[in-house]
mmCIF file of C-alpha atoms in Angstrom:
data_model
loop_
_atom_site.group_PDB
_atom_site.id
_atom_site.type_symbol
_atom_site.label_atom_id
_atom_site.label_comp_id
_atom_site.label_asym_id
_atom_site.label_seq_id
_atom_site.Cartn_x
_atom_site.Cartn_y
_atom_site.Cartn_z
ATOM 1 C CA UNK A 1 28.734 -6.779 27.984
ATOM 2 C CA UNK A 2 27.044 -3.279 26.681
ATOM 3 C CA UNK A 3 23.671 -3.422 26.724
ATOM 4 C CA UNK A 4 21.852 -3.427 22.760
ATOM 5 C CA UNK A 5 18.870 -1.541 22.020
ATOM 6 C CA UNK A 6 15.545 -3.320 21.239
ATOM 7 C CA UNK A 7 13.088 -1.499 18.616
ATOM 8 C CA UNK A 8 9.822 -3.095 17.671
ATOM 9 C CA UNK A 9 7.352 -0.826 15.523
ATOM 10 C CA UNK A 10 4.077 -2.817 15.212
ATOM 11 C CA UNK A 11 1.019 -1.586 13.162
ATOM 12 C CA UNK A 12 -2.192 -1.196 15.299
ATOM 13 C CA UNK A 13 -5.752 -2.680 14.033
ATOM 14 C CA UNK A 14 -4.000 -5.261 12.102
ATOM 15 C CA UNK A 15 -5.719 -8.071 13.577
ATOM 16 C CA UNK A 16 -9.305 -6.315 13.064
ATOM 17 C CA UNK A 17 -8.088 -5.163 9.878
ATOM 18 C CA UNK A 18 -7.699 -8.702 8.188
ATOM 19 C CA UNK A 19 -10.838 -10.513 9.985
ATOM 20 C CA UNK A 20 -12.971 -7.587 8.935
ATOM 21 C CA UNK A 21 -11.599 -6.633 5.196
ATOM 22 C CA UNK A 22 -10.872 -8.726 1.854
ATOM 23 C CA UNK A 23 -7.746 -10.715 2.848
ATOM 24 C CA UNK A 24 -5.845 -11.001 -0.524
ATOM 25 C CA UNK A 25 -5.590 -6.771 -0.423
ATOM 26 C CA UNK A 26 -5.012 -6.528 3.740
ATOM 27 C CA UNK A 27 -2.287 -8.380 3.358
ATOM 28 C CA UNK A 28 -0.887 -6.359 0.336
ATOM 29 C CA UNK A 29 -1.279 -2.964 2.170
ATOM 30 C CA UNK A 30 0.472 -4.329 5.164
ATOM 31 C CA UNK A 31 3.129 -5.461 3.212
ATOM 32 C CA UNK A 32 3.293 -2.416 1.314
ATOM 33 C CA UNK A 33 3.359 -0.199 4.803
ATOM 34 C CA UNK A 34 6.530 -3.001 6.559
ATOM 35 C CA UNK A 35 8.141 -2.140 3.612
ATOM 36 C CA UNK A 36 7.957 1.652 4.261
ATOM 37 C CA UNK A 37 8.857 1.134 7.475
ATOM 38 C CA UNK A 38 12.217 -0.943 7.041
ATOM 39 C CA UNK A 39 13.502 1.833 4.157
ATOM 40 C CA UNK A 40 12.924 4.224 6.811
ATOM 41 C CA UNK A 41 15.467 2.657 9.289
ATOM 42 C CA UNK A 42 18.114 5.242 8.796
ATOM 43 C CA UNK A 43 20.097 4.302 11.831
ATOM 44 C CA UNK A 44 21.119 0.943 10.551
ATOM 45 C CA UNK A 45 19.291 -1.216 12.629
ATOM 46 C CA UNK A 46 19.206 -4.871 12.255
ATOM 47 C CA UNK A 47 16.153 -6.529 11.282
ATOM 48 C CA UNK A 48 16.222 -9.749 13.265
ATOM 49 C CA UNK A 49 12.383 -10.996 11.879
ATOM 50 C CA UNK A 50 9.189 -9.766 10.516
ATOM 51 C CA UNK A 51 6.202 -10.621 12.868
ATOM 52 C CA UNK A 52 2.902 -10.768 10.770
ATOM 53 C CA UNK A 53 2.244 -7.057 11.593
ATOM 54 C CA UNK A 54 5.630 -6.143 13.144
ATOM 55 C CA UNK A 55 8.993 -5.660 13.160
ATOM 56 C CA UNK A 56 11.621 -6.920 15.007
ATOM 57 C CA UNK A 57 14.828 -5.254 14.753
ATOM 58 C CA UNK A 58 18.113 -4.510 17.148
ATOM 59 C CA UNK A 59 21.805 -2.913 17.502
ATOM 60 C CA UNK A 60 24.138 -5.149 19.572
ATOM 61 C CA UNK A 61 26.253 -3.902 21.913
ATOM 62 C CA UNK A 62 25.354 -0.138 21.421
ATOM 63 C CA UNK A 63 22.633 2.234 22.646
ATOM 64 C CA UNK A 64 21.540 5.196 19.882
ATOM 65 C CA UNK A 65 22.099 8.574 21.578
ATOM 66 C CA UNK A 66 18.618 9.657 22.679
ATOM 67 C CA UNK A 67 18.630 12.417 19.467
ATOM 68 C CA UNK A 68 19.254 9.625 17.105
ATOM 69 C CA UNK A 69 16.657 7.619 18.561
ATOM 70 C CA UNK A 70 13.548 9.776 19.066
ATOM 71 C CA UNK A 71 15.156 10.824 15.210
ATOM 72 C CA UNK A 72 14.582 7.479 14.071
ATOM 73 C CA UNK A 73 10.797 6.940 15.492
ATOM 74 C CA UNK A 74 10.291 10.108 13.705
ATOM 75 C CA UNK A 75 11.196 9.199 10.606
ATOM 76 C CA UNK A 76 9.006 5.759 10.715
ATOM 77 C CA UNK A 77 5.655 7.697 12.162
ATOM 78 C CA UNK A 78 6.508 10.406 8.811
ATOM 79 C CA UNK A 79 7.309 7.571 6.361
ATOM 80 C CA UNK A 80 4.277 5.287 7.490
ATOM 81 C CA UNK A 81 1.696 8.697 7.690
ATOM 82 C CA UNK A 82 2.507 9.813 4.941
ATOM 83 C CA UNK A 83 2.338 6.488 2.750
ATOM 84 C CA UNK A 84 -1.504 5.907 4.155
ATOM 85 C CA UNK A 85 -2.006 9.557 3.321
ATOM 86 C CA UNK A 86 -0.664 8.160 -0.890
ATOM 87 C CA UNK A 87 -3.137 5.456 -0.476
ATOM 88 C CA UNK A 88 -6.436 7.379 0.461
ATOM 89 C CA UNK A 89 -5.006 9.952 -2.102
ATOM 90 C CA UNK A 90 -4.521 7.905 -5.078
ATOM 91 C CA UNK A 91 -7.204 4.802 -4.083
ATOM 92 C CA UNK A 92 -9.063 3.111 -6.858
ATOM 93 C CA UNK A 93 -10.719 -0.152 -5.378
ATOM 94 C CA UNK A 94 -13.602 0.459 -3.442
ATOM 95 C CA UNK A 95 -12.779 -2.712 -1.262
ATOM 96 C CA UNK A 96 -13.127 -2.482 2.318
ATOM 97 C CA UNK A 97 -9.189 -2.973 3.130
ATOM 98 C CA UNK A 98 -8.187 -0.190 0.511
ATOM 99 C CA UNK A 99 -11.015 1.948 2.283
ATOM 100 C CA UNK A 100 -9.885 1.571 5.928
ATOM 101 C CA UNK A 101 -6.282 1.193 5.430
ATOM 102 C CA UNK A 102 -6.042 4.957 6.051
ATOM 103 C CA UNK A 103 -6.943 4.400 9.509
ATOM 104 C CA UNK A 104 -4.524 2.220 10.304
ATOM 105 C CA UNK A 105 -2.101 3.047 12.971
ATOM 106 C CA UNK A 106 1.789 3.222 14.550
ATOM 107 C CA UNK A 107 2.898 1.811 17.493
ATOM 108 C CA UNK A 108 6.785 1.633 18.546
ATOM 109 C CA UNK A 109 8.466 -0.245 21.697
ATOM 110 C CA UNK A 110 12.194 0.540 22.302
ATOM 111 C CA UNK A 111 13.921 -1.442 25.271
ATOM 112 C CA UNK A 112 17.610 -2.193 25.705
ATOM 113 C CA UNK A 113 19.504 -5.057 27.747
ATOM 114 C CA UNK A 114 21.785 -8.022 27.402
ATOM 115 C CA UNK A 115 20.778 -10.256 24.693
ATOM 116 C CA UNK A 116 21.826 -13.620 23.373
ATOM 117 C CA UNK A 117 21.673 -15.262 19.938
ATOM 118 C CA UNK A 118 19.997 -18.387 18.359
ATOM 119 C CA UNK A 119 21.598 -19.127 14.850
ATOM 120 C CA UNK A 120 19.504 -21.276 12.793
ATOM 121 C CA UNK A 121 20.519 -21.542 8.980
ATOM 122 C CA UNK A 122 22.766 -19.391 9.333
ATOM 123 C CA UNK A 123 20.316 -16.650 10.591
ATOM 124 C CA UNK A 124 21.118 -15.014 13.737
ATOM 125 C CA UNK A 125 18.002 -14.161 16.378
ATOM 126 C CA UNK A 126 18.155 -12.547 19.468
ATOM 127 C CA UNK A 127 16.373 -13.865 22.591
ATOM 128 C CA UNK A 128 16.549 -13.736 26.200
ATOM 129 C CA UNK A 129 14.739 -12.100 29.056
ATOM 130 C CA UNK A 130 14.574 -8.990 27.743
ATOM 131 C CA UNK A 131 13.695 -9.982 23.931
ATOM 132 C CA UNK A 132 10.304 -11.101 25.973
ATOM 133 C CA UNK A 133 10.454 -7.805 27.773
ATOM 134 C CA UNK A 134 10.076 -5.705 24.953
ATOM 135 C CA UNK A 135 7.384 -8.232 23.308
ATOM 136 C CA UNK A 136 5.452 -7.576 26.450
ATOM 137 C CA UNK A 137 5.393 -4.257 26.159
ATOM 138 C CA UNK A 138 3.408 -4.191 23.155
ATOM 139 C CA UNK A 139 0.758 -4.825 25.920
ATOM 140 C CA UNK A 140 0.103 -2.201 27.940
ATOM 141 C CA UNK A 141 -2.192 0.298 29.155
ATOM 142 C CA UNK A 142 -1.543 3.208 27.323
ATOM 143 C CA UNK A 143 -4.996 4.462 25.440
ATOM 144 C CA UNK A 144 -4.040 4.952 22.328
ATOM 145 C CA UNK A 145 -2.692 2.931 19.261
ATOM 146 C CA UNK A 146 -0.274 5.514 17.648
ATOM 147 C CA UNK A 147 2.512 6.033 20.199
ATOM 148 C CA UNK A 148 6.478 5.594 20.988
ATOM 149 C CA UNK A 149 7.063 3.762 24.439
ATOM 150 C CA UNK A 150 10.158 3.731 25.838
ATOM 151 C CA UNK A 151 11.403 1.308 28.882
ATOM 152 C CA UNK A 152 12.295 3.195 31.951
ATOM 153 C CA UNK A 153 15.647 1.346 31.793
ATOM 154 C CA UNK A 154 16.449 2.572 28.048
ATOM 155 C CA UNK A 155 15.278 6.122 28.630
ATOM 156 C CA UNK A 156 17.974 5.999 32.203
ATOM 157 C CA UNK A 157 20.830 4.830 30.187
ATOM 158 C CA UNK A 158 20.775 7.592 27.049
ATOM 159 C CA UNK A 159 19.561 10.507 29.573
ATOM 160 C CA UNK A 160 15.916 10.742 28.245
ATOM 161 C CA UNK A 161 14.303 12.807 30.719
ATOM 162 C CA UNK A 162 11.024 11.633 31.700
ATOM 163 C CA UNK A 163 8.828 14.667 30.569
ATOM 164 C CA UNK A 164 10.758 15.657 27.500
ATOM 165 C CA UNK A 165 8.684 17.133 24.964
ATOM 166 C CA UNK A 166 9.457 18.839 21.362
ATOM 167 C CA UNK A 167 7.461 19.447 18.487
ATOM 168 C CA UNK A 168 6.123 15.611 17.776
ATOM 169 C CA UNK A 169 6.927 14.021 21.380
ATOM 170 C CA UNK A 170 5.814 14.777 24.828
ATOM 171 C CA UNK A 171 6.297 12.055 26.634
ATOM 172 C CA UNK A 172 4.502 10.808 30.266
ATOM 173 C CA UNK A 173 5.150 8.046 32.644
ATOM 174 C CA UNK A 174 3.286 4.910 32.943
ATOM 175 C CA UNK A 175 3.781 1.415 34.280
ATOM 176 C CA UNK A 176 2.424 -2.120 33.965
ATOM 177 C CA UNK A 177 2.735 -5.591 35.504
ATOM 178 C CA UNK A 178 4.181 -8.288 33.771
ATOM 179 C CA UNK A 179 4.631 -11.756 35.760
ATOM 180 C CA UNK A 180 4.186 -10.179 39.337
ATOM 181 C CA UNK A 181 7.217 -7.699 38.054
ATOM 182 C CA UNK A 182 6.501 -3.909 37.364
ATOM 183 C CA UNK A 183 7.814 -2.010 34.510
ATOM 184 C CA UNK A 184 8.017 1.345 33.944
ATOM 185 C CA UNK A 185 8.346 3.098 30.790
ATOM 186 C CA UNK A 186 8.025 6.627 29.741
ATOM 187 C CA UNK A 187 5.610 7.143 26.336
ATOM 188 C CA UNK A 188 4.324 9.908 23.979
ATOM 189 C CA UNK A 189 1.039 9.544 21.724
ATOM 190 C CA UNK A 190 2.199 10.881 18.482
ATOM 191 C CA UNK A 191 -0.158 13.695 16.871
ATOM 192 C CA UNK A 192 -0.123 12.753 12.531
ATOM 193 C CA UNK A 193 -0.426 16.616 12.390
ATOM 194 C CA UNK A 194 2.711 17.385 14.117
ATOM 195 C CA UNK A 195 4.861 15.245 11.508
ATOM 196 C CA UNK A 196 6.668 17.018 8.979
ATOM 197 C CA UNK A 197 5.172 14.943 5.594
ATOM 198 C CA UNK A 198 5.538 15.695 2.121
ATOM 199 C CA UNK A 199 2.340 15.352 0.594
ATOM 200 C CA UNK A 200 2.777 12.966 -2.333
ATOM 201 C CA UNK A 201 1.558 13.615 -5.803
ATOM 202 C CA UNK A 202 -1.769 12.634 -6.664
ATOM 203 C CA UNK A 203 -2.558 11.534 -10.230
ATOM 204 C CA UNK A 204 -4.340 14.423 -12.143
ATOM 205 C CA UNK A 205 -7.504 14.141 -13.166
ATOM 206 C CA UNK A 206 -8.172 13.641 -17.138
ATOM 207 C CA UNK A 207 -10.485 16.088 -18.847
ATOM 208 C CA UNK A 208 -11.104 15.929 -22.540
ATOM 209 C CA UNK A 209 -13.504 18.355 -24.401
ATOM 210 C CA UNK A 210 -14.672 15.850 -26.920
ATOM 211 C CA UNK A 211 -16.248 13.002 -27.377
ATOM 212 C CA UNK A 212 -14.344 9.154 -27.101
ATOM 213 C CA UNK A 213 -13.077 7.887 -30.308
ATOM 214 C CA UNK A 214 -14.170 4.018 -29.114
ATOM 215 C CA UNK A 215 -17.364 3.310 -26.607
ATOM 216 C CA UNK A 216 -18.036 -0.166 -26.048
ATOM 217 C CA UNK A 217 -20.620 -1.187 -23.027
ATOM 218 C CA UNK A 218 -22.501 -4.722 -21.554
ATOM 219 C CA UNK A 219 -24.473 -5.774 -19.096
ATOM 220 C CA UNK A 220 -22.584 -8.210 -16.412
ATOM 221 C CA UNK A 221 -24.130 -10.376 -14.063
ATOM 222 C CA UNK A 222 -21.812 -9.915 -11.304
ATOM 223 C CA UNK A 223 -21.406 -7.019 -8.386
ATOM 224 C CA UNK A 224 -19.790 -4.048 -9.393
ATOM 225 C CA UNK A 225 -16.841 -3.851 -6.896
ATOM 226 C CA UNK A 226 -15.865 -7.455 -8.160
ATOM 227 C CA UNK A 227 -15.649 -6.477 -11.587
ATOM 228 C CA UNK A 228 -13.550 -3.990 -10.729
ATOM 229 C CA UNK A 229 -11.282 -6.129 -9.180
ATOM 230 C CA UNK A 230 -11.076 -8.207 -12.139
ATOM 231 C CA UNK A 231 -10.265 -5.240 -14.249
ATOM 232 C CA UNK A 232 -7.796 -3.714 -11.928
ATOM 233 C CA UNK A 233 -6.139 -6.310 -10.690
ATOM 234 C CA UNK A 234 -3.588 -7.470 -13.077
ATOM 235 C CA UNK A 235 -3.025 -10.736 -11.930
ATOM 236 C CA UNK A 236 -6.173 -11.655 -13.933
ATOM 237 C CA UNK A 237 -5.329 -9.364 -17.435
ATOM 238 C CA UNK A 238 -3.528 -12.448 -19.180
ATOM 239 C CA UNK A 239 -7.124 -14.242 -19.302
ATOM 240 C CA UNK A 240 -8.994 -11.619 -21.100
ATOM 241 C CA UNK A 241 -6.170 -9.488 -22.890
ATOM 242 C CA UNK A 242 -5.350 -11.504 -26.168
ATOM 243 C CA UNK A 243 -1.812 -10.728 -27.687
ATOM 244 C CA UNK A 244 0.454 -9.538 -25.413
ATOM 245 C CA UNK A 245 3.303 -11.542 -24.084
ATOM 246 C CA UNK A 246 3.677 -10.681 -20.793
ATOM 247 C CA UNK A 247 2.813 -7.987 -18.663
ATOM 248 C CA UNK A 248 4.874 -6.786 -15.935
ATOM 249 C CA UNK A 249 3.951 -4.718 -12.778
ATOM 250 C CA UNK A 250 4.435 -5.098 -9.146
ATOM 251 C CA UNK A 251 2.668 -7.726 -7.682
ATOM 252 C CA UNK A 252 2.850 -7.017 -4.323
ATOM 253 C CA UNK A 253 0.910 -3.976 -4.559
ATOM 254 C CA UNK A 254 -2.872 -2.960 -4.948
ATOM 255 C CA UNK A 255 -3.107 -1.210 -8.472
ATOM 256 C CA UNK A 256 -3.940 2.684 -7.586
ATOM 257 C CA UNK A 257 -3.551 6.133 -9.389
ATOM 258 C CA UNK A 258 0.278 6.384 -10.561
ATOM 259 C CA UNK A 259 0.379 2.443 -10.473
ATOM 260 C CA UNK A 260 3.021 1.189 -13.531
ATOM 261 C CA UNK A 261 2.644 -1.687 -15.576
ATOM 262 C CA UNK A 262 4.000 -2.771 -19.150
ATOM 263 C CA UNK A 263 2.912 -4.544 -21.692
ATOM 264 C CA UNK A 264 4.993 -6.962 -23.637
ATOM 265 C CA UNK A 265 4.372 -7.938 -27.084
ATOM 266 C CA UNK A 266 6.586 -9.094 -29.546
ATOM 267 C CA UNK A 267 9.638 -7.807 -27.190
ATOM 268 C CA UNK A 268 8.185 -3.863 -27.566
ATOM 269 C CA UNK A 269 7.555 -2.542 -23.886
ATOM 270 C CA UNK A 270 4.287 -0.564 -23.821
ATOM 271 C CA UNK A 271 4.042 1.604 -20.602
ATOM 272 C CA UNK A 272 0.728 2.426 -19.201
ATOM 273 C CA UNK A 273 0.020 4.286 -15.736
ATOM 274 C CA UNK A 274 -2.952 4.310 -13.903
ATOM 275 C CA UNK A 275 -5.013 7.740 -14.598
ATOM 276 C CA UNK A 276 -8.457 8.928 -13.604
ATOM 277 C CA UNK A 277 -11.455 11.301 -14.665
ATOM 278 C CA UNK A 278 -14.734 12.418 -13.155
ATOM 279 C CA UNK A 279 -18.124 10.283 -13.269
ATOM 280 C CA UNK A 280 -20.928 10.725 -11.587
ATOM 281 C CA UNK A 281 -21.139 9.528 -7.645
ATOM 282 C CA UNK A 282 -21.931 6.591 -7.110
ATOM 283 C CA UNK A 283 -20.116 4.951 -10.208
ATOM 284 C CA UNK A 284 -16.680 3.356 -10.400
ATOM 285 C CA UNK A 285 -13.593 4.386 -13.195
ATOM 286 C CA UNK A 286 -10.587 2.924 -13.929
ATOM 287 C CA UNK A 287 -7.893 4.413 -16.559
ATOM 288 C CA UNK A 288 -5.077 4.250 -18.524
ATOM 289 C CA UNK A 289 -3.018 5.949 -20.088
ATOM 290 C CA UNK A 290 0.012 5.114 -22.548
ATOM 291 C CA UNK A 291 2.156 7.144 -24.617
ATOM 292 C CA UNK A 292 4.044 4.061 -26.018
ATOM 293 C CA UNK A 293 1.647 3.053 -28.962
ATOM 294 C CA UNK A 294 3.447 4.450 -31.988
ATOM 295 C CA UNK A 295 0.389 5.866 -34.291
ATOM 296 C CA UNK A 296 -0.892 7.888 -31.375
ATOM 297 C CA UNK A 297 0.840 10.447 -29.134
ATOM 298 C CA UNK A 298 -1.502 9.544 -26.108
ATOM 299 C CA UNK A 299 -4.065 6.621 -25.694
ATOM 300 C CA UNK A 300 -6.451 6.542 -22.900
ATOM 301 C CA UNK A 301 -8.856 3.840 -22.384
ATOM 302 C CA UNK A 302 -11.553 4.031 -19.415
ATOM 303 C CA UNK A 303 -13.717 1.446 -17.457
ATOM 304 C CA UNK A 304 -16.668 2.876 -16.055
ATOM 305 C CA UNK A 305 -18.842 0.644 -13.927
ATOM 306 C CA UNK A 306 -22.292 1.913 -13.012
ATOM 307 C CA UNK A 307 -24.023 -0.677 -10.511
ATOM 308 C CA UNK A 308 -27.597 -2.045 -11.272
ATOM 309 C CA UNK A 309 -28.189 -4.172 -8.334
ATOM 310 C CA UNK A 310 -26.283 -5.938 -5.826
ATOM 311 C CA UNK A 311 -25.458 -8.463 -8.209
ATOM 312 C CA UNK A 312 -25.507 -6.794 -11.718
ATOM 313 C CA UNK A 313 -23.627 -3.708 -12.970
ATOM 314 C CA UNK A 314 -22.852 -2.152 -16.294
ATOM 315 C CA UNK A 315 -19.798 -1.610 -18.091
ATOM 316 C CA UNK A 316 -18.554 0.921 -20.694
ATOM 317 C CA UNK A 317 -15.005 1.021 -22.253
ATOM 318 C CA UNK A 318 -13.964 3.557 -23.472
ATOM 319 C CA UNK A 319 -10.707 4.857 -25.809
ATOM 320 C CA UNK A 320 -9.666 8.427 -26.200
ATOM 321 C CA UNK A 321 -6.687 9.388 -28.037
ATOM 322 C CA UNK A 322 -4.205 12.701 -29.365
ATOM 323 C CA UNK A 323 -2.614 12.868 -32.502
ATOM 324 C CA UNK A 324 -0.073 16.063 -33.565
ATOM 325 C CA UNK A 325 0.615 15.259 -36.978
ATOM 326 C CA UNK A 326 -1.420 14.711 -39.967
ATOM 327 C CA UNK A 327 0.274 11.127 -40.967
ATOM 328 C CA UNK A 328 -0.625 9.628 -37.134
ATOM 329 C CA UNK A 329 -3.973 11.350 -37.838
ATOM 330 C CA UNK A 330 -4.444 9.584 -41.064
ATOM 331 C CA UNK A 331 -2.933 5.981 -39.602
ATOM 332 C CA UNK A 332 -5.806 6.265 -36.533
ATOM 333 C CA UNK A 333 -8.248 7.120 -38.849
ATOM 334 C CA UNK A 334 -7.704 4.425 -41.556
ATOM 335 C CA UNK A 335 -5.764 1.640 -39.381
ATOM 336 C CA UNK A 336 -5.110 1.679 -36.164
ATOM 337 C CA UNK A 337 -8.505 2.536 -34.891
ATOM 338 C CA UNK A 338 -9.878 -0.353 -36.518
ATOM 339 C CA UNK A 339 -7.445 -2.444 -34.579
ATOM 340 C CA UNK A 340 -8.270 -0.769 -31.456
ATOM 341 C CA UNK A 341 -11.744 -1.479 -31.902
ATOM 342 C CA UNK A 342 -11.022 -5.036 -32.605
ATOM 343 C CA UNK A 343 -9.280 -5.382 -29.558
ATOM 344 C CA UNK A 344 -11.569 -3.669 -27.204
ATOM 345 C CA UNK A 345 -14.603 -6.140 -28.510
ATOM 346 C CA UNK A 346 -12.401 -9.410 -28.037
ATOM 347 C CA UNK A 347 -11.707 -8.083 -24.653
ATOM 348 C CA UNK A 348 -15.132 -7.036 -22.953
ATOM 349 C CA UNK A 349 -16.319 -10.315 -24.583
ATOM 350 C CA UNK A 350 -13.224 -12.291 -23.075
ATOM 351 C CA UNK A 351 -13.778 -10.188 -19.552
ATOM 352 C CA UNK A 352 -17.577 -11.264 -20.230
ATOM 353 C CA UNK A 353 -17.181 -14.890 -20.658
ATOM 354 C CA UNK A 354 -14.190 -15.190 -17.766
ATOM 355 C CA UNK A 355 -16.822 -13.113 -14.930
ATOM 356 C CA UNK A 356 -19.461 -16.186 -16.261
ATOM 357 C CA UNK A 357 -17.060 -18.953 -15.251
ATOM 358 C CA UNK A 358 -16.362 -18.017 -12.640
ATOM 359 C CA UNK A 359 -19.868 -17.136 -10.728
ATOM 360 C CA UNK A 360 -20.855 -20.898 -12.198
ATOM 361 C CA UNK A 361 -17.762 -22.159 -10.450
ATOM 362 C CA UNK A 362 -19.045 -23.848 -7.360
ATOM 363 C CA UNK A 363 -18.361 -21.918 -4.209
ATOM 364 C CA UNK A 364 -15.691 -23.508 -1.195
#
């Protein structure tokens, strides 16, 4: 039987990652980053399961050619770099996962052998001797956490010489002891610098040379980082937005600049997108931006959050907005704005009254 290649790329500082960092936004950045990493298999590799912070995939029956393969663990250290590299970019939250996650790092195990299969539901899983193999070689004694390693028996059968080196690899020998046996594998710390990433966008920052048409501000009894969660986190909008329908954005990620969601109301799709401008340090902001609302071109409404104490903060709302023609000039002036301001009211009230319940809710 030909042997089938083994390819495990695991995310370092996971563990200390979720014991030391809010949980519900650790686990959304890791999700966020497997994610990356499976669109980046471009060598059709099967994924055979995802392991909390890892991934398990395989090819049975056929080695990649040592290009394709040193191609694909390329292409996963560019596409997971560069996606850490978005999120200290375009970062919002102020939470200690969102603040670390940039430091997270890249760690790949490829090993090849004779496997067999376990089908359960219909789900086919490889295992065998050297499925443990390659699990075991997560464990080793290389010092580092963002490296390739590459079994001595994989790197023999597609002709990898042992000190091959490039622009991104340059690979070394090393060996460890697993169950009396030793194994030797060849490895290569991987140098961020050396990867060929395209720097993605960052949302521009929003300067306006007058005054907001709308301020609105209140005293909360509740840290400022929390509120900011409440605001920015959209899983909580429903319970102090009043009239919209629905809203939809992506759940499974931690709202940051660029971040997409829509409003629904009365089956008209508002668009808004996440947008920033400058305060002074040691304040939080939160924008967006919309140019779905019909008597405006552009409507941007801000949260700033200026902390009082460790347990008190202040916030301000604010609503700018651009008008071209007379008529939408007119409409904001005479209607609209008096709707906006309605709105904004019932919502820092709402927003005030839902941060109360909760911090009288009893804690677990």
């Amino acid at each position: 039987m030909a042997k089938s290649l083994l390819f495990i790329p695991d995310i370092s500082g996971f563990t200390k990652f979720v014991q030391t960092t809010e949980v519900a936004h650790s686990q959304h950045v890791i999700a966020e980053l497997l994610e990356i990493l499976i669109e980046a298999n471009t060598q059709e590799l099967q994924l055979a399961e995802v392991e909390g912070d890892a991934l398990f995939f395989y090819r049975e029956g056929k080695l990649l050619s040592q290009e394709k393969l040193l191609a694909q663990i390329e292409t996963m250290f560019t596409a997971f770099t560069g996606h850490l590299k978005l999120l200290e970019k375009n970062r919002i939250c102020p939470c200690k996962a969102c603040a670390t996650a940039p430091k997270l790092e890249l760690k790949i195990v490829a090993h090849c052998g004779d496997i067999e299969f376990l089908e359960v539901q219909g789900n086919r899983k490889p295992f065998g001797k050297q499925v443990i193999e390659a699990h075991r070689l997560l464990k080793n004694s290389v010092e580092s956490d963002n490296y390739v390693l590459i079994s001595k028996e994989l790197s023999s059968d597609i002709e990898l010489p042992i000190y091959y080196y490039s622009k991104v690899f340059r690979f070394k020998q090393g060996k460890d002891t697993y169950d009396q046996k030793e194994v030797e594998y060849i490895y290569s710390l991987i140098d961020s610098n050396k990867l060929n990433i395209i720097e993605n966008s960052t949302a521009k920052e929003v300067i306006f040379d007058k005054p907001p048409g709308i301020v609105y501000g209140r005293d909360f009894a509740i840290a400022a980082e929390a509120l900011m969660e409440y605001i920015t986190n959209l899983s909580y909008r429903h319970l102090w937005v009043q009239g919209v329908d629905k809203f939809e954005y992506n759940e499974n990620e931690v709202t940051r600049l660029g971040s997409e969601h829509v409003c629904v109301i009365n089956n008209k799709h508002l668009n808004f997108v996440a947008v920033k401008k400058k305060v002074k340090p040691g304040k939080y902001v939160y924008g967006e931006m919309t140019k779905s609302i019909p008597v405006a071109d552009t409507v941007y409404q801000f949260y700033t959050i200026s902390p009082i104490s460790e347990n008190s903060c202040n916030l301000k709302i604010e609503l700018y907005w651009e008008t071209k023609s007379l008529f939408k000039k007119l409409l904001m002036m005479f209607i609209a704005k008096r709707v906006l301001v309605k709105n904004t009211k019932n919502g820092l009230d709402l927003l005030f009254k839902l941060t109360e319940e909760r911090r009288a809710m009893p804690s677990s």
